[in-house]
Coordinates of C-alpha atoms in Angstrom, one line a residue:
W1257 CA 4.8 19.1 -12.5
I1258 CA 7.7 16.6 -12.8
L1259 CA 10.7 16.9 -14.9
A1260 CA 11.1 14.4 -17.6
G1261 CA 14.4 13.3 -16.2
T1262 CA 13.1 12.5 -12.7
L1263 CA 10.0 10.9 -14.1
G1264 CA 12.0 8.4 -16.2
I1265 CA 10.1 9.4 -19.2
A1266 CA 12.6 7.9 -21.0
A1267 CA 16.0 8.4 -19.9
E1268 CA 17.3 4.8 -20.4
T1269 CA 20.9 5.1 -21.4
M1270 CA 22.9 2.3 -23.1
S1271 CA 26.5 1.6 -22.1
S1272 CA 29.2 0.6 -24.6
A1273 CA 29.2 -2.9 -23.1
A1274 CA 25.5 -3.3 -24.0
A1275 CA 25.9 -1.8 -27.5
A1276 CA 24.3 -4.9 -29.1
A1277 CA 21.2 -4.8 -27.0
S1278 CA 18.1 -3.1 -28.3
L1279 CA 16.8 -0.1 -26.5
K1280 CA 13.4 -0.7 -24.7
C1281 CA 11.2 2.4 -24.4
A1282 CA 7.7 3.1 -23.3
I1283 CA 5.1 3.6 -26.0
R1284 CA 3.0 6.8 -25.6
N1285 CA -0.1 7.9 -27.3
C1286 CA -3.1 10.3 -26.7
L1287 CA -6.3 8.9 -25.5
P1288 CA -9.2 9.3 -27.9
V1289 CA -11.7 11.9 -27.0
D1290 CA -14.8 10.4 -25.4
T1291 CA -17.8 12.3 -26.7
S1292 CA -20.4 10.0 -25.1
R1293 CA -20.0 11.5 -21.6
Q1294 CA -21.9 14.4 -20.2
S1295 CA -20.5 17.5 -18.4
G1296 CA -19.5 16.5 -14.8
D1297 CA -19.0 12.8 -15.7
E1298 CA -15.8 11.0 -14.9
V1299 CA -13.3 11.2 -17.7
L1300 CA -10.3 8.8 -18.2
C1301 CA -7.1 10.8 -18.3
Y1302 CA -4.3 8.2 -18.0
T1303 CA -3.7 4.5 -18.6
N1304 CA -0.6 2.3 -18.2
T1305 CA -0.5 -1.3 -19.5
G1306 CA 3.1 -1.8 -18.5
G1307 CA 4.6 -1.2 -21.9
E1308 CA 2.3 1.5 -23.2
Q1309 CA 0.9 4.7 -21.7
A1310 CA -1.9 6.9 -22.9
F1311 CA -2.7 10.4 -21.9
G1312 CA -5.7 12.7 -21.9
R1313 CA -6.6 16.3 -20.7
C1314 CA -8.9 17.1 -17.9
A1315 CA -10.8 20.0 -19.6
T1316 CA -13.9 20.4 -17.4
P1317 CA -13.9 22.8 -14.4
A1318 CA -15.8 20.1 -12.4
R1319 CA -12.9 17.6 -12.6
P1320 CA -9.7 19.5 -13.5
H1321 CA -7.1 17.3 -11.9
C1322 CA -5.3 14.1 -13.0
A1323 CA -2.5 12.0 -11.4
M1324 CA -0.7 9.0 -12.7
C1325 CA -1.9 5.8 -11.1
R1326 CA 0.8 4.3 -8.9
T1327 CA -0.3 0.7 -8.6
E1328 CA 1.2 -2.1 -10.6
P1329 CA 0.2 -2.0 -14.3
P1330 CA -2.3 -2.3 -15.8
C1331 CA -3.9 0.7 -14.1
E1332 CA -5.8 3.8 -15.0
S1333 CA -6.6 7.3 -13.7
W1334 CA -9.7 9.4 -13.9
C1335 CA -10.1 13.2 -13.8
E1336 CA -10.7 14.2 -10.2
K1337 CA -12.4 17.1 -8.4
E1338 CA -9.5 17.8 -6.0
T1339 CA -5.9 16.9 -5.7
Y1340 CA -4.7 14.8 -2.8
V1341 CA -3.8 16.7 0.3
P1342 CA -0.7 15.3 2.0
L1343 CA -0.9 14.3 5.7
P1344 CA 0.9 16.4 8.3
L1345 CA 3.7 15.0 10.5
G1346 CA 2.4 12.6 13.2
S1347 CA -0.5 11.4 11.2
P1348 CA -1.3 7.7 10.8
C1349 CA -0.3 6.5 7.3
H1350 CA 0.3 3.5 5.1
L1351 CA 2.5 4.8 2.2
D1352 CA 5.3 7.3 2.0
R1353 CA 3.5 9.3 -0.6
E1354 CA 0.6 10.0 1.8
C1355 CA 2.9 12.2 4.0
G1356 CA 3.6 15.8 3.4
G1357 CA 6.4 18.0 4.9
G1358 CA 9.1 17.8 2.2
E1359 CA 11.7 15.5 0.8
L1360 CA 12.8 14.0 4.1
T1361 CA 9.3 12.9 5.2
S1362 CA 8.1 9.3 4.9
C1363 CA 5.7 6.8 6.5
Y1364 CA 7.7 5.2 9.3
L1365 CA 6.1 2.5 11.4
G1366 CA 2.7 3.7 10.4
V1367 CA 3.3 7.4 11.2
C1368 CA 4.4 10.3 9.0
R1369 CA 7.8 11.4 10.3
R1370 CA 11.0 13.1 9.1
T1371 CA 13.4 10.2 8.5
L1372 CA 17.0 11.3 8.6
W1373 CA 20.1 9.3 7.6
A1374 CA 23.5 9.1 9.3
G1375 CA 25.3 12.4 9.2
Q1376 CA 22.2 14.6 8.9
R1377 CA 21.3 17.3 11.4
C1378 CA 18.7 16.4 14.0
D1379 CA 17.0 17.4 17.2
A1380 CA 16.9 14.8 19.9
A1381 CA 13.8 16.5 21.5
D1382 CA 11.8 16.3 18.3
N1383 CA 9.6 13.2 18.5
Q1384 CA 8.5 13.6 14.8
T1385 CA 12.0 12.9 13.6
V1386 CA 13.9 9.5 13.5
C1387 CA 17.5 8.7 12.7
L1388 CA 17.9 5.7 10.3
Y1389 CA 21.1 3.6 9.8
G1390 CA 24.2 3.7 11.9
F1391 CA 23.6 4.1 15.6
Q1392 CA 20.0 5.3 14.8
Q1393 CA 20.4 8.0 17.5
C1394 CA 20.6 11.8 17.5
V1395 CA 24.0 12.7 19.2
D1396 CA 25.2 16.2 19.5
G1397 CA 22.8 17.5 16.9
F1398 CA 23.6 14.8 14.2
C1399 CA 22.4 11.3 13.4
K1400 CA 25.4 9.3 14.4
G1401 CA 27.1 7.0 11.9
L1402 CA 29.5 4.2 12.6
G1403 CA 33.3 4.6 12.7
T1404 CA 36.4 2.5 12.1
N1405 CA 36.0 -1.3 12.3
E1406 CA 32.4 -1.0 13.5
P1407 CA 30.1 -3.6 11.8
C1408 CA 27.9 -2.3 9.0
W1409 CA 25.6 -3.7 6.4
D1410 CA 26.1 -3.0 2.7
G1411 CA 22.8 -4.4 1.4
Y1412 CA 20.5 -1.3 1.8
R1413 CA 18.5 -0.5 -1.3
D1414 CA 19.6 3.2 -1.1
G1415 CA 23.4 2.6 -0.8
E1416 CA 26.2 0.5 0.5
D1417 CA 27.6 2.9 3.0
L1418 CA 24.6 4.3 4.8
D1419 CA 25.6 2.9 8.2
C1420 CA 29.0 4.7 8.1
Q1421 CA 29.9 8.2 9.2
F1422 CA 31.2 10.9 6.8
G1423 CA 34.5 9.9 5.3
W1424 CA 34.0 6.1 5.9
Y1425 CA 32.6 3.3 3.7
C1426 CA 31.4 -0.2 4.4
L1427 CA 33.9 -2.8 3.3
R1428 CA 33.3 -6.5 4.0
G1429 CA 30.9 -5.7 6.8
F1430 CA 33.0 -3.1 8.6
C1431 CA 33.2 0.7 8.3
V1432 CA 36.7 1.8 7.2
P1433 CA 38.2 5.3 6.3
Q1434 CA 38.1 6.3 2.7
L1435 CA 41.5 6.3 1.0
P1436 CA 43.2 9.7 0.4
N1437 CA 44.5 11.2 -2.8
G1438 CA 47.4 9.2 -4.2
H1439 CA 46.8 6.2 -2.0
T1440 CA 46.9 2.7 -3.6
C1441 CA 43.4 1.4 -4.4
F1442 CA 42.0 -1.7 -6.0
G1443 CA 38.6 -0.7 -7.4
E1444 CA 36.8 -3.2 -5.2
H1445 CA 34.3 -0.6 -3.9
T1446 CA 32.8 2.4 -5.6
S1447 CA 33.5 4.7 -2.6
E1448 CA 36.9 3.5 -1.5
C1449 CA 38.5 6.8 -2.4
V1450 CA 37.5 10.1 -0.6
R1451 CA 34.7 12.0 -2.0
G1452 CA 35.5 13.8 -5.3
H1453 CA 38.1 11.1 -6.2
R1454 CA 38.0 7.9 -8.2
C1455 CA 40.3 4.9 -8.3
N1456 CA 42.5 4.9 -11.5
L1457 CA 43.3 1.3 -12.3
S1458 CA 45.3 2.2 -15.4
G1459 CA 49.1 2.8 -15.4
K1460 CA 51.8 1.2 -13.3
H1461 CA 50.4 2.3 -10.0
T1462 CA 46.7 2.1 -9.2
H1463 CA 45.8 5.0 -7.0
C1464 CA 43.0 7.4 -5.9
A1465 CA 43.0 10.5 -8.1
P1466 CA 40.8 13.7 -8.2
A1467 CA 37.9 13.5 -10.5
Y1468 CA 38.1 15.5 -13.8
S1469 CA 41.9 16.1 -13.2
L1470 CA 43.6 14.2 -15.9
P1471 CA 44.5 16.0 -19.1
D1472 CA 44.3 14.5 -22.6
G1473 CA 46.9 11.8 -23.2
M1474 CA 46.9 10.4 -19.6
L1475 CA 45.9 6.8 -19.0
S1476 CA 42.6 6.4 -17.2
S1477 CA 40.2 3.6 -16.3
D1478 CA 37.3 6.0 -15.6
E1479 CA 36.1 8.8 -17.8
R1480 CA 35.1 10.7 -14.7
L1481 CA 38.8 11.2 -14.0
C1482 CA 39.3 13.0 -17.4
R1483 CA 38.9 16.7 -17.8
S1484 CA 37.2 15.9 -21.1
S1485 CA 34.9 13.2 -19.6
H1486 CA 36.0 10.9 -22.4
I1487 CA 38.4 8.0 -22.9
N1488 CA 39.7 6.9 -26.3
P1489 CA 39.0 3.2 -26.0
R1490 CA 41.8 2.3 -28.5
V1491 CA 44.6 3.5 -26.1
N1492 CA 42.7 4.0 -22.8
E1493 CA 43.7 7.6 -22.6
C1494 CA 41.8 10.7 -21.8
A1495 CA 40.9 12.6 -25.0
L1496 CA 38.3 14.9 -26.5
A1497 CA 35.3 13.1 -27.7
P1498 CA 35.3 13.2 -31.5
P1499 CA 32.3 14.8 -33.0
Y1500 CA 29.8 12.7 -34.8
D1501 CA 27.1 13.7 -37.2
N1502 CA 24.3 11.6 -35.7
S1503 CA 23.5 13.8 -32.7
G1504 CA 19.7 13.7 -32.5
G1505 CA 19.6 10.9 -35.1
A1506 CA 17.6 7.7 -34.9
C1507 CA 19.0 4.7 -33.0
F1508 CA 18.0 1.3 -31.7
S1509 CA 21.1 0.9 -29.6
S1510 CA 24.3 2.7 -28.7
A1511 CA 26.0 1.0 -31.6
D1512 CA 24.1 3.4 -33.8
C1513 CA 25.8 6.3 -32.1
A1514 CA 29.4 5.2 -32.9
R1515 CA 32.2 7.8 -33.0
E1516 CA 35.4 7.8 -35.0
D1517 CA 37.6 6.5 -32.2
G1518 CA 35.5 3.4 -31.6
S1519 CA 33.5 4.7 -28.6
T1520 CA 29.8 5.1 -28.7
G1521 CA 27.4 7.8 -27.6
D1522 CA 24.2 7.4 -25.6
C1523 CA 21.2 6.0 -27.3
T1524 CA 18.4 7.5 -25.2
C1525 CA 14.6 6.8 -25.3
K1526 CA 12.5 9.5 -27.0
S1527 CA 10.2 11.5 -24.7
W1528 CA 7.3 10.6 -27.0
W1529 CA 7.4 7.5 -29.1
N1530 CA 4.2 5.9 -30.6
G1531 CA 5.8 2.6 -31.4
M1532 CA 6.7 3.4 -35.0
G1533 CA 10.2 3.8 -36.2
S1534 CA 13.2 4.0 -33.9
P1535 CA 12.5 4.3 -30.2
G1536 CA 15.7 6.3 -29.4
Y1537 CA 18.0 9.1 -30.5
C1538 CA 21.7 9.8 -30.1
E1539 CA 22.0 12.2 -27.2
L1540 CA 24.2 15.2 -27.1
A1541 CA 27.7 14.6 -25.6
V1542 CA 28.6 17.5 -23.3
P1543 CA 31.6 17.2 -21.0
D1544 CA 30.7 17.5 -17.3
R1545 CA 33.0 20.4 -16.8
E1546 CA 30.9 22.3 -19.4
K1547 CA 27.7 22.0 -17.4
P1548 CA 28.0 25.1 -15.1
A1549 CA 25.1 24.3 -12.8
W1550 CA 26.1 20.6 -12.5
L1551 CA 29.7 21.6 -11.7
R1552 CA 28.6 23.8 -8.9
W1553 CA 26.3 21.1 -7.6
W1554 CA 29.1 18.5 -7.7
E1555 CA 31.5 20.6 -5.8
H1556 CA 28.8 21.4 -3.2
S1557 CA 27.7 17.8 -2.8
I1558 CA 31.2 16.3 -2.3
A1559 CA 31.9 18.9 0.4
N1560 CA 28.6 18.6 2.3
C1561 CA 26.8 15.3 1.6
Q1562 CA 27.5 11.6 2.2
Q1563 CA 28.3 9.6 -0.9
N1564 CA 25.1 7.6 -0.8
W1565 CA 22.7 10.5 -0.3
P1566 CA 20.4 11.1 -3.3
E1567 CA 20.4 14.6 -4.8
E1568 CA 17.0 15.5 -3.3
R1569 CA 18.1 14.6 0.2
C1570 CA 21.4 16.5 -0.2
A1571 CA 19.6 19.6 -1.4
A1572 CA 17.0 19.5 1.4
E1573 CA 19.7 19.0 4.1
T1574 CA 21.9 21.8 2.9
G1575 CA 19.3 24.3 1.7
E1576 CA 20.4 24.2 -2.0
E1577 CA 17.0 23.3 -3.6
A1578 CA 17.4 26.3 -6.0
L1579 CA 20.8 25.0 -7.2
L1580 CA 19.3 21.5 -7.7
T1581 CA 16.5 23.0 -9.7
M1582 CA 19.1 24.5 -12.0
V1583 CA 20.8 21.2 -12.4
L1584 CA 17.6 19.4 -13.3
A1585 CA 16.7 22.1 -15.8
E1586 CA 20.2 21.9 -17.3
R1587 CA 19.7 18.2 -17.9
Q1588 CA 16.8 18.9 -20.1
A1589 CA 19.2 20.2 -22.8
T1590 CA 18.7 17.5 -25.3
A1591 CA 18.8 16.5 -29.0
D1592 CA 15.4 14.7 -28.6
P1593 CA 13.6 15.1 -31.9
S1594 CA 10.2 14.1 -30.3
L1595 CA 9.9 17.3 -28.3
P1596 CA 7.7 19.0 -27.4
V1597 CA 5.3 16.3 -26.2
P1598 CA 1.6 16.6 -27.5
D1599 CA -0.9 18.7 -25.5
C1600 CA -2.7 15.6 -24.2
A1601 CA 0.3 14.8 -22.0
H1602 CA 1.1 18.3 -20.7
D1603 CA -0.9 17.8 -17.5
L1604 CA 1.4 14.9 -16.5
L1605 CA 4.6 15.2 -18.5
E1606 CA 5.9 18.7 -18.5
V1607 CA 9.0 18.5 -20.7
L1608 CA 11.2 21.6 -21.1
S1609 CA 11.6 22.6 -24.7
V1610 CA 15.3 23.2 -25.5
A1611 CA 15.3 23.3 -29.3
A1612 CA 17.1 26.6 -29.4
A1613 CA 19.8 25.5 -27.0
A1614 CA 20.6 22.2 -28.6
P1615 CA 20.9 21.9 -32.4
R1616 CA 19.7 18.4 -33.3
R1617 CA 22.2 17.2 -35.8
T1618 CA 25.4 19.2 -35.3
A1619 CA 28.2 18.6 -32.8
V1620 CA 28.2 20.9 -29.8
R1621 CA 31.3 23.0 -29.7
P1622 CA 33.2 23.5 -26.4
G1623 CA 31.9 26.6 -24.6
T1624 CA 28.8 26.9 -26.7
A1625 CA 27.1 24.1 -24.8
A1626 CA 28.1 25.6 -21.5
R1627 CA 26.6 29.0 -22.4
A1628 CA 23.4 27.4 -23.7
L1629 CA 23.0 25.2 -20.6
A1630 CA 23.6 28.1 -18.3
A1631 CA 20.9 30.2 -20.1
L1632 CA 18.5 27.2 -20.0
A1633 CA 19.0 26.6 -16.3
L1634 CA 18.5 30.3 -15.5
A1635 CA 15.3 30.5 -17.5
A1636 CA 13.9 27.4 -15.8
V1637 CA 14.6 28.8 -12.3
I1638 CA 12.9 32.0 -13.3
Q1639 CA 9.8 30.0 -14.4
A1640 CA 9.7 27.8 -11.3
P1641 CA 11.3 29.5 -8.3
G1642 CA 11.9 27.3 -5.3
A1643 CA 10.3 24.2 -6.8
V1644 CA 12.9 21.4 -7.0
G1645 CA 12.4 19.4 -10.2
S1646 CA 9.5 21.4 -11.5
I1647 CA 9.0 23.6 -14.5
A1648 CA 5.9 25.8 -14.5

């Protein structure tokens, strides 16, 4: 089972700069029931044409399993007798998805191995583990990253700073220390300030400032610096996001989710859209500080993980898979009017229903959202203990 958020079932968010652009969302429908086939015959359960997907149930005991096809569309999947069994470490492989062993396992040079990034704990005697990026060596129990003025490359797909050690970033081909709180910054690199800080380009003196530290009325160039997670675009100051009556309402772009102060909300793809009417809806606006699980995760990640590590790698390295599960569940709080998805898609798209936690067309009051999100995350963890990103 995969959460809608991690599946990309439709979480395409429009920024204010792209307000005039139309939202592009996948069309989803149920496959028609094929009555011509006999018991035990192959049954089509999923198709993907590139812009449209169709889903079906695997209802026969002989072929109870279905998996999304992973090849370039158009592609299709059929009900199968058995699910794929991942290969153990050390096995020959061709693709990352063939290898089992957890989030850190991939197919490296044709063999399933644990692939670690600079800064992760390692064992030099373990021949099933390799260190990627930086020195590509396990030194004193950690994959060693590059330090001050050592040459790095910022063109990796997974991040610009992967060659550098903790507290450093790759600037113009060399690892340099991140700038401390209050230091002058120029906004030329997303990680130029130490973790948990952002470069504030507004005001007389541009400087690194702690995230979520600025009260209302303070100048800010980044909403993540504001306690309210919102900037009034008319004065470029931190402010409470004004409520708007279109939460959960239909939209074709973020321009349809306009607020009183001239800012726009997020126009997000519906989880289930058959191609008729509007493809999106105006999503709930909940300040980051009112998301209890996310706030705990953010504090944990800036203290323990490198800035380019994805959430799944950070959780696996630090043993916080349960906390990440709560974060993923918390993200399912939504005003999406298309939930729940039809039964035909339940085998492949398990979307958490949050209708009780998120009223569709009313503004969320401070505090109320946080309590609803906390209850939602707790319920999800109870349903799926120890399974990152899954809801039973």
